[in-house]
Amino acid sequence: MSLAIHQVSKYYGKQAALENVSFRLNGGEIAGFLGPNGAGKSTLMKIATGFLAADHGFAEVNGQRMNEMNVEVRRMIGYLPEHNPLYPDLYVKEYLRFVAGMYHLGRRTKPRVDEMIERTGLTHEYKKRIGELSKGYRQRVGLAQALIHDPNVLILDEPTTGLDPNQLEEIRQLIREVGQEKTVLFSTHIMQEVKALCQRVIIIHQGHIVADGTEQMLTHDI
Ligand code: ADP
Ligand code: ADP
């Protein structure tokens, strides 16, 4: 259940999005990845999930090196992108079956989809089309999608941005529950989110890790 980032650098043209980024998350912790817009959070998360190749360095999941082509390692990770491309015309259940199909869950698809609907609190919404749902419920669908193949590590890119206060607390609660059994890395540009959700915080600024420690340091040094 570990995620290790080893000296990762990434350049877009000449511009460095990440420079020599390293950190390690061990089993069953929720870590906040905090930094302003443009700091490099999404880029690092795409590299960690195998959607993007690093120019230097590499990510490791449970001791196995991440590689875009290695389906086995990618399956250990669940990923909710910042702009999750949901299909508004599909019914919630239909969409989750489609995602399960991509992971070749076969006969496990139906029970797994039903379980995810229940665990993410979509029991009263699964007969609706995704386009009819509020942002908070769409985010639940995103969580169900990211968890459908039962990954060890969950990576959430700005999962709470733009939610109203009620939805926000419900999504936080779901993330806390997931954090009891999986390693979770979530990004945010809002310090309050880190305080609400986790002990561990990794701060990134202009592609560099500038702090890595407990969330208490947010109240003191910075
Ligand atoms: P964050 O998620 O913290 O907002 P990003 O990882 O999205 O940061 O971006 C880091 C830097 O890389 C920013 O300066 C951004 O403009 C740049 N960047 C991100 N994606 C691309 C891309 N596809 N092409 C060029 N530059 C990019
Ligand atoms: P793309 O064609 O953009 O590379 P994929 O076909 O790899 O996308 O994945 C399609 C969808 O499946 C994505 O929206 C993503 O949410 C989900 N997905 C793919 N790989 C993973 C993964 N390792 N963990 C979680 N979700 C994934």
GROMACS .gro file of C-alpha atoms and ligand atoms in nm:
model
  276
    1MET     CA    1   0.000   0.000   0.000
    2SER     CA    2   0.291   0.238  -0.053
    3LEU     CA    3   0.347   0.511  -0.309
    4ALA     CA    4   0.700   0.637  -0.361
    5ILE     CA    5   0.804   0.920  -0.588
    6HIS     CA    6   1.174   0.910  -0.674
    7GLN     CA    7   1.347   1.226  -0.798
    8VAL     CA    8   1.083   1.304  -1.057
    9SER     CA    9   1.134   1.588  -1.302
   10LYS     CA   10   0.904   1.691  -1.584
   11TYR     CA   11   0.948   1.964  -1.842
   12TYR     CA   12   0.696   2.114  -2.078
   13GLY     CA   13   0.931   2.250  -2.340
   14LYS     CA   14   1.192   2.436  -2.141
   15GLN     CA   15   0.962   2.506  -1.851
   16ALA     CA   16   1.008   2.281  -1.551
   17ALA     CA   17   0.673   2.164  -1.409
   18LEU     CA   18   0.848   1.937  -1.156
   19GLU     CA   19   1.209   1.930  -1.044
   20ASN     CA   20   1.359   1.648  -0.842
   21VAL     CA   21   1.040   1.568  -0.653
   22SER     CA   22   1.059   1.282  -0.401
   23PHE     CA   23   0.831   1.163  -0.125
   24ARG     CA   24   0.695   0.841   0.011
   25LEU     CA   25   0.354   0.746   0.147
   26ASN     CA   26   0.318   0.433   0.352
   27GLY     CA   27   0.011   0.219   0.404
   28GLY     CA   28  -0.315   0.363   0.523
   29GLU     CA   29  -0.248   0.733   0.547
   30ILE     CA   30  -0.420   1.032   0.393
   31ALA     CA   31  -0.173   1.285   0.265
   32GLY     CA   32  -0.258   1.632   0.143
   33PHE     CA   33  -0.066   1.765  -0.154
   34LEU     CA   34  -0.089   2.139  -0.109
   35GLY     CA   35   0.018   2.414  -0.346
   36PRO     CA   36  -0.114   2.705  -0.551
   37ASN     CA   37  -0.249   2.661  -0.904
   38GLY     CA   38   0.031   2.582  -1.145
   39ALA     CA   39   0.258   2.436  -0.874
   40GLY     CA   40   0.278   2.096  -1.045
   41LYS     CA   41   0.024   1.890  -0.850
   42SER     CA   42  -0.171   1.754  -1.147
   43THR     CA   43   0.148   1.677  -1.336
   44LEU     CA   44   0.285   1.474  -1.045
   45MET     CA   45  -0.045   1.290  -1.003
   46LYS     CA   46  -0.058   1.198  -1.372
   47ILE     CA   47   0.295   1.062  -1.348
   48ALA     CA   48   0.209   0.866  -1.033
   49THR     CA   49  -0.091   0.705  -1.206
   50GLY     CA   50   0.096   0.629  -1.529
   51PHE     CA   51  -0.096   0.871  -1.752
   52LEU     CA   52   0.215   1.076  -1.815
   53ALA     CA   53   0.581   0.978  -1.840
   54ALA     CA   54   0.842   1.156  -1.626
   55ASP     CA   55   1.151   1.300  -1.793
   56HIS     CA   56   1.363   1.188  -1.498
   57GLY     CA   57   1.288   0.969  -1.202
   58PHE     CA   58   0.994   0.738  -1.151
   59ALA     CA   59   0.700   0.645  -0.931
   60GLU     CA   60   0.673   0.318  -0.746
   61VAL     CA   61   0.356   0.152  -0.618
   62ASN     CA   62   0.397  -0.125  -0.363
   63GLY     CA   63   0.761  -0.148  -0.466
   64GLN     CA   64   0.679  -0.187  -0.836
   65ARG     CA   65   0.786   0.071  -1.084
   66MET     CA   66   0.506   0.261  -1.255
   67ASN     CA   67   0.505   0.229  -1.628
   68GLU     CA   68   0.223   0.342  -1.858
   69MET     CA   69   0.229   0.004  -2.029
   70ASN     CA   70   0.218  -0.205  -1.713
   71VAL     CA   71  -0.148  -0.278  -1.653
   72GLU     CA   72  -0.074  -0.469  -1.334
   73VAL     CA   73   0.088  -0.171  -1.160
   74ARG     CA   74  -0.171   0.074  -1.290
   75ARG     CA   75  -0.445  -0.140  -1.143
   76MET     CA   76  -0.302  -0.085  -0.796
   77ILE     CA   77  -0.391   0.283  -0.831
   78GLY     CA   78  -0.725   0.455  -0.844
   79TYR     CA   79  -0.731   0.804  -0.992
   80LEU     CA   80  -0.987   1.080  -0.992
   81PRO     CA   81  -0.871   1.351  -1.234
   82GLU     CA   82  -0.946   1.716  -1.165
   83HIS     CA   83  -1.176   1.746  -1.465
   84ASN     CA   84  -1.329   1.404  -1.465
   85PRO     CA   85  -1.477   1.338  -1.808
   86LEU     CA   86  -1.811   1.187  -1.709
   87TYR     CA   87  -2.071   1.111  -1.973
   88PRO     CA   88  -2.378   1.324  -1.886
   89ASP     CA   89  -2.620   1.111  -2.090
   90LEU     CA   90  -2.532   0.783  -1.924
   91TYR     CA   91  -2.716   0.653  -1.621
   92VAL     CA   92  -2.496   0.626  -1.311
   93LYS     CA   93  -2.512   0.248  -1.309
   94GLU     CA   94  -2.450   0.223  -1.681
   95TYR     CA   95  -2.141   0.440  -1.648
   96LEU     CA   96  -1.998   0.240  -1.358
   97ARG     CA   97  -2.054  -0.083  -1.551
   98PHE     CA   98  -1.868   0.072  -1.840
   99VAL     CA   99  -1.572   0.163  -1.616
  100ALA     CA  100  -1.579  -0.187  -1.463
  101GLY     CA  101  -1.565  -0.323  -1.816
  102MET     CA  102  -1.240  -0.136  -1.879
  103TYR     CA  103  -1.092  -0.323  -1.586
  104HIS     CA  104  -1.227  -0.654  -1.716
  105LEU     CA  105  -1.411  -0.730  -1.395
  106GLY     CA  106  -1.629  -0.984  -1.581
  107ARG     CA  107  -1.873  -1.161  -1.352
  108ARG     CA  108  -1.763  -0.945  -1.060
  109THR     CA  109  -1.899  -0.635  -1.238
  110LYS     CA  110  -2.254  -0.643  -1.107
  111PRO     CA  111  -2.181  -0.704  -0.737
  112ARG     CA  112  -1.893  -0.459  -0.748
  113VAL     CA  113  -2.099  -0.183  -0.911
  114ASP     CA  114  -2.378  -0.238  -0.657
  115GLU     CA  115  -2.128  -0.228  -0.371
  116MET     CA  116  -1.970   0.096  -0.495
  117ILE     CA  117  -2.313   0.258  -0.537
  118GLU     CA  118  -2.391   0.177  -0.177
  119ARG     CA  119  -2.054   0.275  -0.034
  120THR     CA  120  -2.043   0.610  -0.208
  121GLY     CA  121  -2.400   0.698  -0.107
  122LEU     CA  122  -2.553   0.680  -0.455
  123THR     CA  123  -2.836   0.447  -0.353
  124HIS     CA  124  -3.104   0.705  -0.435
  125GLU     CA  125  -2.931   0.844  -0.742
  126TYR     CA  126  -2.810   0.550  -0.945
  127LYS     CA  127  -3.117   0.547  -1.170
  128LYS     CA  128  -3.050   0.904  -1.278
  129ARG     CA  129  -2.843   1.027  -1.566
  130ILE     CA  130  -2.506   1.172  -1.466
  131GLY     CA  131  -2.604   1.505  -1.620
  132GLU     CA  132  -2.894   1.536  -1.374
  133LEU     CA  133  -2.672   1.508  -1.066
  134SER     CA  134  -2.537   1.790  -0.850
  135LYS     CA  135  -2.161   1.845  -0.842
  136GLY     CA  136  -2.136   1.662  -0.509
  137TYR     CA  137  -2.309   1.354  -0.649
  138ARG     CA  138  -2.101   1.364  -0.965
  139GLN     CA  139  -1.798   1.362  -0.738
  140ARG     CA  140  -1.934   1.051  -0.567
  141VAL     CA  141  -1.962   0.887  -0.907
  142GLY     CA  142  -1.599   0.988  -0.962
  143LEU     CA  143  -1.498   0.822  -0.635
  144ALA     CA  144  -1.694   0.508  -0.721
  145GLN     CA  145  -1.522   0.503  -1.059
  146ALA     CA  146  -1.176   0.545  -0.908
  147LEU     CA  147  -1.238   0.268  -0.653
  148ILE     CA  148  -1.419   0.016  -0.870
  149HIS     CA  149  -1.118  -0.210  -0.924
  150ASP     CA  150  -1.029  -0.202  -0.552
  151PRO     CA  151  -0.693  -0.027  -0.582
  152ASN     CA  152  -0.446   0.000  -0.290
  153VAL     CA  153  -0.361   0.363  -0.352
  154LEU     CA  154  -0.610   0.637  -0.433
  155ILE     CA  155  -0.506   0.961  -0.600
  156LEU     CA  156  -0.757   1.247  -0.600
  157ASP     CA  157  -0.691   1.568  -0.789
  158GLU     CA  158  -0.871   1.862  -0.622
  159PRO     CA  159  -1.161   1.638  -0.513
  160THR     CA  160  -1.333   1.901  -0.297
  161THR     CA  161  -1.290   2.212  -0.510
  162GLY     CA  162  -1.614   2.388  -0.597
  163LEU     CA  163  -1.842   2.193  -0.364
  164ASP     CA  164  -2.096   2.365  -0.143
  165PRO     CA  165  -2.048   2.323   0.236
  166ASN     CA  166  -2.283   2.023   0.276
  167GLN     CA  167  -2.145   1.837  -0.020
  168LEU     CA  168  -1.796   1.923   0.094
  169GLU     CA  169  -1.839   1.757   0.433
  170GLU     CA  170  -1.996   1.448   0.274
  171ILE     CA  171  -1.714   1.403   0.026
  172ARG     CA  172  -1.457   1.459   0.303
  173GLN     CA  173  -1.627   1.189   0.507
  174LEU     CA  174  -1.609   0.946   0.216
  175ILE     CA  175  -1.239   1.023   0.171
  176ARG     CA  176  -1.180   0.962   0.543
  177GLU     CA  177  -1.351   0.624   0.516
  178VAL     CA  178  -1.142   0.525   0.217
  179GLY     CA  179  -0.832   0.641   0.406
  180GLN     CA  180  -0.892   0.381   0.673
  181GLU     CA  181  -0.810   0.104   0.430
  182LYS     CA  182  -0.611   0.263   0.150
  183THR     CA  183  -0.328   0.506   0.098
  184VAL     CA  184  -0.473   0.835  -0.023
  185LEU     CA  185  -0.301   1.133  -0.183
  186PHE     CA  186  -0.524   1.429  -0.255
  187SER     CA  187  -0.433   1.766  -0.396
  188THR     CA  188  -0.575   2.101  -0.303
  189HIS     CA  189  -0.482   2.467  -0.311
  190ILE     CA  190  -0.679   2.525   0.012
  191MET     CA  191  -0.498   2.483   0.342
  192GLN     CA  192  -0.823   2.422   0.526
  193GLU     CA  193  -0.879   2.104   0.327
  194VAL     CA  194  -0.553   1.959   0.450
  195LYS     CA  195  -0.639   2.041   0.810
  196ALA     CA  196  -0.982   1.883   0.774
  197LEU     CA  197  -0.858   1.558   0.625
  198CYS     CA  198  -0.509   1.460   0.721
  199GLN     CA  199  -0.204   1.450   0.940
  200ARG     CA  200   0.049   1.444   0.664
  201VAL     CA  201   0.103   1.735   0.428
  202ILE     CA  202   0.339   1.775   0.136
  203ILE     CA  203   0.372   2.129   0.009
  204ILE     CA  204   0.472   2.198  -0.350
  205HIS     CA  205   0.567   2.534  -0.495
  206GLN     CA  206   0.684   2.597  -0.852
  207GLY     CA  207   0.764   2.232  -0.907
  208HIS     CA  208   0.964   2.184  -0.587
  209ILE     CA  209   0.866   2.016  -0.262
  210VAL     CA  210   0.913   2.289  -0.001
  211ALA     CA  211   0.782   2.105   0.306
  212ASP     CA  212   0.681   1.754   0.405
  213GLY     CA  213   0.554   1.680   0.753
  214THR     CA  214   0.253   1.688   0.980
  215GLU     CA  215  -0.030   1.931   0.925
  216GLN     CA  216   0.071   2.110   1.249
  217MET     CA  217   0.349   2.283   1.062
  218LEU     CA  218   0.080   2.473   0.873
  219THR     CA  219  -0.010   2.656   1.190
  220HIS     CA  220   0.351   2.735   1.282
  221ASP     CA  221   0.632   2.794   1.038
  222ILE     CA  222   0.462   2.872   0.711
  223ADP     P1  223  -0.134   2.231  -1.056
  223ADP     O1  224  -0.203   2.099  -1.070
  223ADP     O2  225  -0.060   2.246  -0.928
  223ADP     O3  226  -0.224   2.347  -1.084
  223ADP     P2  227  -0.005   2.159  -1.307
  223ADP     O4  228   0.067   2.031  -1.285
  223ADP     O5  229  -0.136   2.156  -1.376
  223ADP     O6  230  -0.019   2.235  -1.167
  223ADP     O7  231   0.090   2.258  -1.387
  223ADP     C1  232   0.227   2.282  -1.353
  223ADP     C2  233   0.291   2.375  -1.456
  223ADP     O8  234   0.301   2.309  -1.581
  223ADP     C3  235   0.210   2.501  -1.481
  223ADP     O9  236   0.299   2.606  -1.504
  223ADP     C4  237   0.131   2.468  -1.606
  223ADP    O10  238   0.103   2.584  -1.678
  223ADP     C5  239   0.228   2.378  -1.681
  223ADP     N1  240   0.159   2.278  -1.764
  223ADP     C6  241   0.072   2.184  -1.719
  223ADP     N2  242   0.029   2.104  -1.820
  223ADP     C7  243   0.090   2.152  -1.932
  223ADP     C8  244   0.088   2.113  -2.068
  223ADP     N3  245   0.015   2.009  -2.112
  223ADP     N4  246   0.164   2.185  -2.155
  223ADP     C9  247   0.240   2.287  -2.112
  223ADP     N5  248   0.248   2.329  -1.985
  223ADP    C10  249   0.173   2.262  -1.896
  224ADP     P1  250  -0.690   0.762  -2.187
  224ADP     O1  251  -0.749   0.705  -2.313
  224ADP     O2  252  -0.723   0.907  -2.165
  224ADP     O3  253  -0.545   0.727  -2.165
  224ADP     P2  254  -0.773   0.540  -2.031
  224ADP     O4  255  -0.841   0.461  -2.141
  224ADP     O5  256  -0.640   0.496  -1.984
  224ADP     O6  257  -0.768   0.694  -2.069
  224ADP     O7  258  -0.870   0.549  -1.908
  224ADP     C1  259  -1.002   0.592  -1.925
  224ADP     C2  260  -1.061   0.617  -1.789
  224ADP     O8  261  -1.032   0.507  -1.704
  224ADP     C3  262  -1.004   0.741  -1.725
  224ADP     O9  263  -1.100   0.843  -1.726
  224ADP     C4  264  -0.968   0.701  -1.586
  224ADP    O10  265  -1.053   0.764  -1.493
  224ADP     C5  266  -0.990   0.552  -1.578
  224ADP     N1  267  -0.860   0.494  -1.548
  224ADP     C6  268  -0.766   0.450  -1.634
  224ADP     N2  269  -0.659   0.405  -1.570
  224ADP     C7  270  -0.685   0.419  -1.440
  224ADP     C8  271  -0.615   0.391  -1.323
  224ADP     N3  272  -0.492   0.341  -1.321
  224ADP     N4  273  -0.677   0.419  -1.207
  224ADP     C9  274  -0.798   0.469  -1.205
  224ADP     N5  275  -0.870   0.499  -1.309
  224ADP    C10  276  -0.814   0.475  -1.426
   0.00000   0.00000   0.00000
